[in-house]
């Protein structure tokens, strides 16, 4: 059922040869957002305006959350915007990475937030993503670039769901019971999302250098992670 | 206030909120321009940050609203025209620019002999497709204007040109919003380009108001040498009045657009004069 969780669990099996990871043990910002919405929305009466990709929309579907806005949206001119009727049942605006994000989606999101007082939710706020390029990586703008224009235009701060916000950690504790911060370790490759998440949750932090972060970045960090290792196998050392 | 017409020879006017609101002329604007245009010793120049129209289309709008065209198209400047002129002498034979802009801006560039790539709609690309994206090596500038087709995909290509290939990034303006009506705002160029600004950590070189580069370009084309005889008239403190301050010229704010008297009191940048409307110049 949980589409993206199934994909992550599928990858664990295919790439690492570890089958049967329990569903509850894979949390994506999509799942966390769906749970956040489910706990708050009047599912019958309220709608979500979604700026994201297909996987996110499927996750919301899994949780029975009604949403719209996926896919390309043609430009609307000033006359059309003057006549645009804001559907008052749209009480939530969720903004994540969307290759189709454009002026039209930005404007529509802005109108729901300012005219409906819709809650503006950001599942993830990554400044950059990395993709492979030859032997190295290529840095490209992340989700934050989709949110920047909207955040500048609206007066209120968005609700953050994913790392580095501690919302997911609190959600995990609700499921598993309280966790001992001293015996809980966050392992990740991004200082801005993973390490700051660990700091915000009061848990131990381990940075791996096999992804986003590079060795030369480490000394410049304003706060040092508890551990720094070349890759995840360092946990066994 | 006849002394203002005597004190200055070159009058720069912002358009929306100053000479007209949408298609409605401001009362007295038509008469004022006719008086100024009739005098050989006075120059009228329109300067707008709206980069979506060519000079010819801007003049059509002037005609539609005020009933007559400007006799000399060189007296009409958009931030798009300013960008084209800025780049034109810096591009060598065969060098191009990557454009994020409107069809109007694309036409302006063509008219100026600047060759653009990337204009229009881009096929959406997911993150991993960017591994194999190969930019055009002849691109020397990335240019940002109001782009109704700017998507995350297109913006990422612009980012790669600037970050990896050292293209110079310039933009027409950074106005965050564009008032549609008294109750509804629309995202402006600043909001559209905000994602690229955040990723790069800077706005790129702003060519339009409030940048003094815009003034230099106008001054060069019109042979303006005495700044003390130039007056900028606008309705926006952050763009028009700041532009005047940055360019070392006097300014007049009018209250027929986005600024009201209390905004002037609260503003760090102050206009030289405050007028209810351009009609008071007569």
Short mmCIF file of N, CA, C and O in Angstrom, two decimals, chain A residues 89-210:
data_model
loop_
_atom_site.label_atom_id
_atom_site.label_comp_id
_atom_site.label_asym_id
_atom_site.label_seq_id
_atom_site.Cartn_x
_atom_site.Cartn_y
_atom_site.Cartn_z
N UNK A 89 -12.44 25.38 0.33
CA UNK A 89 -12.16 24.14 1.06
C UNK A 89 -10.68 23.77 1.02
O UNK A 89 -10.26 22.80 1.67
N UNK A 90 -9.89 24.52 0.25
CA UNK A 90 -8.46 24.21 0.18
C UNK A 90 -7.78 24.85 1.38
O UNK A 90 -7.53 26.05 1.40
N UNK A 91 -7.51 24.00 2.39
CA UNK A 91 -7.01 24.53 3.66
C UNK A 91 -5.53 24.21 3.90
O UNK A 91 -4.97 24.59 4.93
N UNK A 92 -4.95 23.43 2.97
CA UNK A 92 -3.55 23.05 3.12
C UNK A 92 -2.84 23.16 1.78
O UNK A 92 -3.38 22.75 0.75
N UNK A 93 -1.65 23.73 1.82
CA UNK A 93 -0.81 23.82 0.63
C UNK A 93 0.50 23.12 0.95
O UNK A 93 1.18 23.49 1.90
N UNK A 94 0.81 22.07 0.20
CA UNK A 94 2.03 21.29 0.44
C UNK A 94 2.99 21.53 -0.72
O UNK A 94 2.63 21.33 -1.88
N UNK A 95 4.21 22.00 -0.40
CA UNK A 95 5.15 22.36 -1.46
C UNK A 95 6.45 21.57 -1.35
O UNK A 95 7.22 21.75 -0.41
N UNK A 96 6.66 20.71 -2.33
CA UNK A 96 7.89 19.92 -2.38
C UNK A 96 8.46 20.00 -3.79
O UNK A 96 7.99 20.80 -4.60
N UNK A 97 9.45 19.18 -4.10
CA UNK A 97 10.11 19.29 -5.40
C UNK A 97 9.16 18.94 -6.53
O UNK A 97 8.51 17.91 -6.50
N UNK A 98 9.11 19.80 -7.54
CA UNK A 98 8.19 19.61 -8.65
C UNK A 98 8.85 20.15 -9.91
O UNK A 98 9.04 21.36 -10.04
N UNK A 99 9.20 19.28 -10.86
CA UNK A 99 9.84 19.77 -12.09
C UNK A 99 8.95 20.71 -12.89
O UNK A 99 9.45 21.49 -13.69
N UNK A 100 7.62 20.64 -12.66
CA UNK A 100 6.68 21.50 -13.38
C UNK A 100 6.35 22.80 -12.66
O UNK A 100 5.55 23.58 -13.14
N UNK A 101 6.94 23.03 -11.51
CA UNK A 101 6.61 24.23 -10.73
C UNK A 101 6.86 25.47 -11.56
O UNK A 101 7.94 25.66 -12.11
N UNK A 102 5.87 26.36 -11.65
CA UNK A 102 6.00 27.59 -12.44
C UNK A 102 5.17 28.71 -11.83
O UNK A 102 4.61 28.56 -10.75
N UNK A 103 5.08 29.82 -12.53
CA UNK A 103 4.39 31.02 -12.03
C UNK A 103 2.94 30.72 -11.67
O UNK A 103 2.41 31.23 -10.68
N UNK A 104 2.31 29.88 -12.48
CA UNK A 104 0.91 29.58 -12.28
C UNK A 104 0.68 28.83 -10.97
O UNK A 104 -0.22 29.14 -10.20
N UNK A 105 1.54 27.86 -10.70
CA UNK A 105 1.41 27.09 -9.45
C UNK A 105 1.78 27.98 -8.26
O UNK A 105 1.16 27.89 -7.20
N UNK A 106 2.78 28.80 -8.45
CA UNK A 106 3.21 29.72 -7.38
C UNK A 106 2.06 30.64 -7.00
O UNK A 106 1.73 30.83 -5.83
N UNK A 107 1.40 31.20 -8.02
CA UNK A 107 0.29 32.12 -7.78
C UNK A 107 -0.87 31.41 -7.11
O UNK A 107 -1.47 31.93 -6.16
N UNK A 108 -1.21 30.23 -7.58
CA UNK A 108 -2.34 29.50 -7.01
C UNK A 108 -2.08 29.18 -5.54
O UNK A 108 -2.94 29.39 -4.69
N UNK A 109 -0.86 28.71 -5.25
CA UNK A 109 -0.49 28.41 -3.85
C UNK A 109 -0.61 29.68 -2.99
O UNK A 109 -1.15 29.65 -1.89
N UNK A 110 -0.10 30.79 -3.54
CA UNK A 110 -0.14 32.07 -2.84
C UNK A 110 -1.57 32.47 -2.50
O UNK A 110 -1.86 32.93 -1.39
N UNK A 111 -2.48 32.28 -3.44
CA UNK A 111 -3.87 32.68 -3.21
C UNK A 111 -4.54 31.83 -2.13
O UNK A 111 -5.27 32.35 -1.29
N UNK A 112 -4.29 30.52 -2.13
CA UNK A 112 -4.89 29.68 -1.07
C UNK A 112 -4.36 30.09 0.31
O UNK A 112 -5.09 30.12 1.29
N UNK A 113 -3.07 30.42 0.36
CA UNK A 113 -2.48 30.78 1.66
C UNK A 113 -3.00 32.14 2.13
O UNK A 113 -3.34 32.31 3.30
N UNK A 114 -3.06 33.11 1.21
CA UNK A 114 -3.45 34.45 1.66
C UNK A 114 -4.96 34.63 1.73
O UNK A 114 -5.45 35.34 2.60
N UNK A 115 -5.73 34.00 0.85
CA UNK A 115 -7.18 34.25 0.86
C UNK A 115 -7.95 33.22 1.69
O UNK A 115 -9.04 33.50 2.16
N UNK A 116 -7.39 32.01 1.85
CA UNK A 116 -8.06 30.98 2.67
C UNK A 116 -7.40 30.79 4.02
O UNK A 116 -7.84 29.95 4.80
N UNK A 117 -6.30 31.48 4.25
CA UNK A 117 -5.46 31.21 5.42
C UNK A 117 -5.07 29.73 5.48
O UNK A 117 -5.00 29.13 6.56
N UNK A 118 -4.81 29.14 4.31
CA UNK A 118 -4.41 27.73 4.25
C UNK A 118 -3.05 27.55 4.92
O UNK A 118 -2.21 28.45 4.89
N UNK A 119 -2.85 26.39 5.54
CA UNK A 119 -1.56 26.12 6.18
C UNK A 119 -0.55 25.77 5.09
O UNK A 119 -0.81 24.95 4.22
N UNK A 120 0.63 26.41 5.16
CA UNK A 120 1.68 26.21 4.16
C UNK A 120 2.67 25.21 4.75
O UNK A 120 3.32 25.49 5.75
N UNK A 121 2.74 24.04 4.13
CA UNK A 121 3.54 22.93 4.68
C UNK A 121 4.71 22.60 3.75
O UNK A 121 4.52 22.47 2.54
N UNK A 122 5.90 22.47 4.34
CA UNK A 122 7.06 22.09 3.54
C UNK A 122 7.61 20.75 4.03
O UNK A 122 8.18 20.66 5.11
N UNK A 123 7.38 19.68 3.26
CA UNK A 123 7.83 18.35 3.69
C UNK A 123 9.35 18.24 3.80
O UNK A 123 9.86 17.50 4.62
N UNK A 124 10.04 18.93 2.94
CA UNK A 124 11.51 18.90 2.99
C UNK A 124 12.02 20.23 2.47
O UNK A 124 11.32 20.91 1.74
N UNK A 125 13.22 20.60 2.88
CA UNK A 125 13.71 21.95 2.57
C UNK A 125 15.12 21.94 2.00
O UNK A 125 15.83 22.92 2.07
N UNK A 126 15.50 20.80 1.40
CA UNK A 126 16.88 20.68 0.91
C UNK A 126 17.25 21.80 -0.05
O UNK A 126 16.55 22.05 -1.01
N UNK A 127 18.38 22.45 0.22
CA UNK A 127 18.88 23.51 -0.65
C UNK A 127 19.36 22.92 -1.98
O UNK A 127 19.16 23.50 -3.03
N UNK A 128 20.05 21.81 -1.86
CA UNK A 128 20.64 21.20 -3.06
C UNK A 128 20.43 19.70 -3.06
O UNK A 128 20.31 19.08 -2.02
N UNK A 129 20.44 19.15 -4.25
CA UNK A 129 20.54 17.71 -4.41
C UNK A 129 21.80 17.42 -5.21
O UNK A 129 22.33 18.31 -5.88
N UNK A 130 22.24 16.17 -5.13
CA UNK A 130 23.39 15.77 -5.94
C UNK A 130 22.95 14.73 -6.93
O UNK A 130 22.15 13.87 -6.61
N UNK A 131 23.49 14.84 -8.15
CA UNK A 131 23.30 13.72 -9.06
C UNK A 131 24.69 13.33 -9.56
O UNK A 131 25.63 14.12 -9.48
N UNK A 132 24.78 12.13 -10.05
CA UNK A 132 26.09 11.65 -10.50
C UNK A 132 26.50 12.39 -11.76
O UNK A 132 25.67 12.71 -12.61
N UNK A 133 27.80 12.66 -11.88
CA UNK A 133 28.27 13.25 -13.12
C UNK A 133 29.67 12.72 -13.37
O UNK A 133 30.62 13.12 -12.70
N UNK A 134 29.79 11.83 -14.31
CA UNK A 134 31.08 11.19 -14.58
C UNK A 134 31.52 10.49 -13.31
O UNK A 134 30.79 9.70 -12.73
N UNK A 135 32.72 10.85 -12.83
CA UNK A 135 33.22 10.22 -11.60
C UNK A 135 32.78 10.96 -10.36
O UNK A 135 32.99 10.48 -9.25
N UNK A 136 32.25 12.15 -10.56
CA UNK A 136 31.92 12.96 -9.39
C UNK A 136 30.44 13.20 -9.28
O UNK A 136 29.63 12.38 -9.72
N UNK A 137 30.09 14.32 -8.68
CA UNK A 137 28.68 14.66 -8.55
C UNK A 137 28.44 16.04 -9.11
O UNK A 137 29.34 16.85 -9.24
N UNK A 138 27.17 16.28 -9.43
CA UNK A 138 26.74 17.59 -9.91
C UNK A 138 25.72 18.09 -8.89
O UNK A 138 24.79 17.37 -8.53
N UNK A 139 25.94 19.34 -8.44
CA UNK A 139 25.05 19.91 -7.43
C UNK A 139 23.93 20.66 -8.15
O UNK A 139 24.23 21.47 -9.03
N UNK A 140 22.70 20.39 -7.79
CA UNK A 140 21.59 21.10 -8.43
C UNK A 140 20.60 21.60 -7.37
O UNK A 140 20.53 21.05 -6.28
N UNK A 141 19.86 22.66 -7.71
CA UNK A 141 18.95 23.25 -6.72
C UNK A 141 17.92 22.24 -6.24
O UNK A 141 17.35 21.50 -7.03
N UNK A 142 17.68 22.24 -4.93
CA UNK A 142 16.74 21.31 -4.32
C UNK A 142 15.37 21.94 -4.08
O UNK A 142 15.03 22.96 -4.66
N UNK A 143 14.63 21.32 -3.18
CA UNK A 143 13.25 21.72 -2.91
C UNK A 143 13.15 23.18 -2.48
O UNK A 143 12.20 23.87 -2.81
N UNK A 144 14.12 23.64 -1.72
CA UNK A 144 14.09 25.02 -1.23
C UNK A 144 13.90 26.02 -2.36
O UNK A 144 13.22 27.03 -2.21
N UNK A 145 14.46 25.71 -3.53
CA UNK A 145 14.33 26.63 -4.66
C UNK A 145 12.89 26.72 -5.16
O UNK A 145 12.48 27.72 -5.73
N UNK A 146 12.12 25.68 -4.93
CA UNK A 146 10.71 25.70 -5.32
C UNK A 146 9.92 26.56 -4.32
O UNK A 146 8.95 27.22 -4.67
N UNK A 147 10.36 26.52 -3.04
CA UNK A 147 9.64 27.22 -1.98
C UNK A 147 10.02 28.69 -1.85
O UNK A 147 9.26 29.49 -1.29
N UNK A 148 11.20 29.07 -2.36
CA UNK A 148 11.76 30.40 -2.07
C UNK A 148 10.84 31.56 -2.44
O UNK A 148 10.64 32.48 -1.65
N UNK A 149 10.27 31.53 -3.63
CA UNK A 149 9.42 32.64 -4.07
C UNK A 149 8.17 32.76 -3.23
O UNK A 149 7.77 33.85 -2.81
N UNK A 150 7.55 31.62 -2.96
CA UNK A 150 6.32 31.60 -2.17
C UNK A 150 6.60 32.06 -0.74
O UNK A 150 5.87 32.88 -0.18
N UNK A 151 7.68 31.56 -0.15
CA UNK A 151 8.02 31.94 1.22
C UNK A 151 8.28 33.43 1.33
O UNK A 151 7.93 34.06 2.33
N UNK A 152 8.90 34.01 0.28
CA UNK A 152 9.17 35.45 0.31
C UNK A 152 7.87 36.26 0.24
O UNK A 152 7.75 37.32 0.84
N UNK A 153 6.89 35.74 -0.49
CA UNK A 153 5.65 36.50 -0.70
C UNK A 153 4.67 36.40 0.46
O UNK A 153 3.91 37.35 0.69
N UNK A 154 4.62 35.28 1.15
CA UNK A 154 3.64 35.18 2.24
C UNK A 154 4.27 35.64 3.54
O UNK A 154 5.46 35.55 3.74
N UNK A 155 3.48 36.15 4.44
CA UNK A 155 4.05 36.71 5.67
C UNK A 155 4.41 35.62 6.66
O UNK A 155 5.38 35.72 7.38
N UNK A 156 3.63 34.50 6.72
CA UNK A 156 3.87 33.53 7.78
C UNK A 156 4.88 32.45 7.37
O UNK A 156 5.00 32.10 6.21
N UNK A 157 5.57 31.90 8.38
CA UNK A 157 6.56 30.85 8.13
C UNK A 157 5.84 29.54 7.85
O UNK A 157 4.82 29.25 8.44
N UNK A 158 6.41 28.70 6.94
CA UNK A 158 5.76 27.42 6.66
C UNK A 158 5.97 26.42 7.78
O UNK A 158 6.89 26.58 8.59
N UNK A 159 5.12 25.39 7.82
CA UNK A 159 5.28 24.31 8.79
C UNK A 159 6.25 23.29 8.22
O UNK A 159 5.98 22.68 7.19
N UNK A 160 7.40 23.08 8.87
CA UNK A 160 8.35 22.12 8.33
C UNK A 160 8.04 20.72 8.85
O UNK A 160 7.73 20.55 10.02
N UNK A 161 8.11 19.71 7.99
CA UNK A 161 7.82 18.34 8.42
C UNK A 161 9.11 17.53 8.51
O UNK A 161 9.41 16.92 9.51
N UNK A 162 9.88 17.55 7.39
CA UNK A 162 11.04 16.67 7.32
C UNK A 162 12.25 17.22 8.04
O UNK A 162 12.23 18.31 8.60
N UNK A 163 13.34 16.45 8.00
CA UNK A 163 14.60 16.88 8.62
C UNK A 163 14.96 18.24 8.02
O UNK A 163 14.77 18.46 6.83
N UNK A 164 15.51 19.17 8.80
CA UNK A 164 16.00 19.00 10.17
C UNK A 164 14.97 19.23 11.27
O UNK A 164 15.32 19.21 12.45
N UNK A 165 13.70 19.46 10.89
CA UNK A 165 12.67 19.60 11.93
C UNK A 165 12.56 18.29 12.71
O UNK A 165 12.71 17.21 12.15
N UNK A 166 12.23 18.35 14.00
CA UNK A 166 12.16 17.13 14.82
C UNK A 166 10.81 16.43 14.77
O UNK A 166 10.58 15.45 15.48
N UNK A 167 9.92 16.92 13.89
CA UNK A 167 8.57 16.32 13.80
C UNK A 167 8.63 14.80 13.61
O UNK A 167 7.91 14.06 14.27
N UNK A 168 9.48 14.34 12.68
CA UNK A 168 9.56 12.90 12.42
C UNK A 168 10.06 12.14 13.65
O UNK A 168 9.58 11.05 13.96
N UNK A 169 10.97 12.72 14.39
CA UNK A 169 11.48 12.05 15.60
C UNK A 169 10.36 11.90 16.62
O UNK A 169 10.20 10.85 17.25
N UNK A 170 9.57 12.96 16.78
CA UNK A 170 8.46 12.90 17.73
C UNK A 170 7.44 11.86 17.28
O UNK A 170 6.86 11.13 18.10
N UNK A 171 7.25 11.76 15.96
CA UNK A 171 6.33 10.78 15.39
C UNK A 171 6.83 9.36 15.68
O UNK A 171 6.05 8.46 15.99
N UNK A 172 8.14 9.16 15.57
CA UNK A 172 8.73 7.84 15.82
C UNK A 172 8.54 7.46 17.29
O UNK A 172 8.19 6.33 17.62
N UNK A 173 8.72 8.42 18.17
CA UNK A 173 8.57 8.15 19.60
C UNK A 173 7.13 7.79 19.94
O UNK A 173 6.88 6.99 20.82
N UNK A 174 6.19 8.40 19.23
CA UNK A 174 4.78 8.04 19.45
C UNK A 174 4.54 6.59 19.08
O UNK A 174 3.76 5.89 19.71
N UNK A 175 5.23 6.12 18.03
CA UNK A 175 5.06 4.75 17.55
C UNK A 175 5.82 3.76 18.43
O UNK A 175 5.33 2.70 18.78
N UNK A 176 7.06 4.09 18.79
CA UNK A 176 7.95 3.16 19.48
C UNK A 176 8.06 3.39 20.98
O UNK A 176 8.67 2.61 21.68
N UNK A 177 7.55 4.51 21.44
CA UNK A 177 7.77 4.87 22.83
C UNK A 177 9.01 5.74 22.92
O UNK A 177 9.75 5.88 21.95
N UNK A 178 9.23 6.36 24.10
CA UNK A 178 10.34 7.31 24.23
C UNK A 178 11.69 6.65 23.94
O UNK A 178 11.92 5.50 24.30
N UNK A 179 12.56 7.41 23.24
CA UNK A 179 13.89 6.90 22.90
C UNK A 179 14.95 7.60 23.76
O UNK A 179 14.83 8.79 24.04
N UNK A 180 15.94 6.85 24.18
CA UNK A 180 17.03 7.42 24.96
C UNK A 180 17.99 8.13 24.00
O UNK A 180 18.66 7.48 23.19
N UNK A 181 18.05 9.46 24.08
CA UNK A 181 18.87 10.24 23.15
C UNK A 181 20.32 9.81 23.12
O UNK A 181 20.97 9.83 22.08
N UNK A 182 20.82 9.39 24.25
CA UNK A 182 22.21 8.96 24.33
C UNK A 182 22.47 7.64 23.63
O UNK A 182 23.61 7.31 23.30
N UNK A 183 21.42 6.86 23.39
CA UNK A 183 21.58 5.56 22.76
C UNK A 183 20.91 5.52 21.39
O UNK A 183 20.65 4.45 20.84
N UNK A 184 20.63 6.73 20.84
CA UNK A 184 20.01 6.80 19.51
C UNK A 184 20.97 7.52 18.58
O UNK A 184 21.51 8.58 18.93
N UNK A 185 21.21 6.96 17.42
CA UNK A 185 22.18 7.53 16.48
C UNK A 185 21.52 7.87 15.15
O UNK A 185 20.83 7.02 14.57
N UNK A 186 21.74 9.12 14.68
CA UNK A 186 21.29 9.52 13.34
C UNK A 186 22.49 9.44 12.41
O UNK A 186 23.53 10.04 12.67
N UNK A 187 22.33 8.69 11.32
CA UNK A 187 23.40 8.54 10.33
C UNK A 187 22.95 9.17 9.03
O UNK A 187 21.88 8.81 8.51
N UNK A 188 23.73 10.13 8.49
CA UNK A 188 23.31 10.75 7.24
C UNK A 188 24.47 11.39 6.51
O UNK A 188 25.59 11.48 7.05
N UNK A 189 24.21 11.84 5.27
CA UNK A 189 25.27 12.41 4.46
C UNK A 189 25.15 13.93 4.30
O UNK A 189 25.98 14.55 3.65
N UNK A 190 24.09 14.52 4.87
CA UNK A 190 23.91 15.96 4.72
C UNK A 190 23.99 16.67 6.06
O UNK A 190 23.27 16.32 7.01
N UNK A 191 24.85 17.66 6.16
CA UNK A 191 24.96 18.41 7.42
C UNK A 191 23.67 19.18 7.68
O UNK A 191 23.10 19.13 8.76
N UNK A 192 23.19 19.88 6.64
CA UNK A 192 22.03 20.78 6.81
C UNK A 192 20.75 20.04 7.17
O UNK A 192 19.92 20.57 7.90
N UNK A 193 20.55 18.82 6.64
CA UNK A 193 19.32 18.10 6.98
C UNK A 193 19.60 17.06 8.06
O UNK A 193 19.03 17.13 9.14
N UNK A 194 20.47 16.10 7.80
CA UNK A 194 20.64 14.98 8.72
C UNK A 194 21.31 15.36 10.05
O UNK A 194 20.81 14.98 11.12
N UNK A 195 22.42 16.07 9.99
CA UNK A 195 23.12 16.39 11.24
C UNK A 195 22.31 17.37 12.09
O UNK A 195 22.17 17.20 13.29
N UNK A 196 21.75 18.39 11.45
CA UNK A 196 20.95 19.37 12.21
C UNK A 196 19.72 18.69 12.81
O UNK A 196 19.27 19.06 13.90
N UNK A 197 19.18 17.72 12.10
CA UNK A 197 18.07 16.93 12.64
C UNK A 197 18.51 16.26 13.94
O UNK A 197 17.83 16.33 14.97
N UNK A 198 19.67 15.62 13.89
CA UNK A 198 20.21 14.97 15.09
C UNK A 198 20.40 15.96 16.23
O UNK A 198 20.02 15.70 17.37
N UNK A 199 20.97 17.14 15.93
CA UNK A 199 21.18 18.16 16.96
C UNK A 199 19.82 18.59 17.55
O UNK A 199 19.66 18.70 18.76
N UNK A 200 18.84 18.82 16.67
CA UNK A 200 17.53 19.29 17.13
C UNK A 200 16.82 18.26 18.01
O UNK A 200 16.03 18.61 18.87
N UNK A 201 17.09 16.97 17.75
CA UNK A 201 16.42 15.93 18.52
C UNK A 201 17.18 15.53 19.78
O UNK A 201 16.70 14.72 20.56
N UNK A 202 18.37 16.06 19.94
CA UNK A 202 19.17 15.70 21.12
C UNK A 202 19.67 14.26 21.06
O UNK A 202 19.72 13.57 22.08
N UNK A 203 20.01 13.79 19.88
CA UNK A 203 20.52 12.42 19.73
C UNK A 203 21.93 12.46 19.15
O UNK A 203 22.39 13.52 18.71
N UNK A 204 22.60 11.33 19.14
CA UNK A 204 23.97 11.27 18.61
C UNK A 204 23.94 11.35 17.08
O UNK A 204 22.94 11.00 16.45
N UNK A 205 25.05 11.85 16.50
CA UNK A 205 25.08 12.08 15.06
C UNK A 205 26.33 11.48 14.42
O UNK A 205 27.42 11.58 14.96
N UNK A 206 26.12 10.85 13.25
CA UNK A 206 27.25 10.29 12.50
C UNK A 206 27.13 10.76 11.06
O UNK A 206 26.12 10.50 10.40
N UNK A 207 28.17 11.46 10.56
CA UNK A 207 28.16 11.95 9.18
C UNK A 207 28.97 11.01 8.31
O UNK A 207 30.12 10.68 8.64
N UNK A 208 28.39 10.56 7.20
CA UNK A 208 29.14 9.74 6.24
C UNK A 208 29.55 10.62 5.08
O UNK A 208 28.82 11.53 4.68
N UNK A 209 30.74 10.36 4.53
CA UNK A 209 31.29 11.19 3.46
C UNK A 209 31.07 10.56 2.08
O UNK A 209 31.74 10.92 1.12
N UNK A 210 30.12 9.60 2.02
CA UNK A 210 29.90 8.89 0.77
C UNK A 210 28.84 9.54 -0.11
O UNK A 210 28.49 9.02 -1.17
#
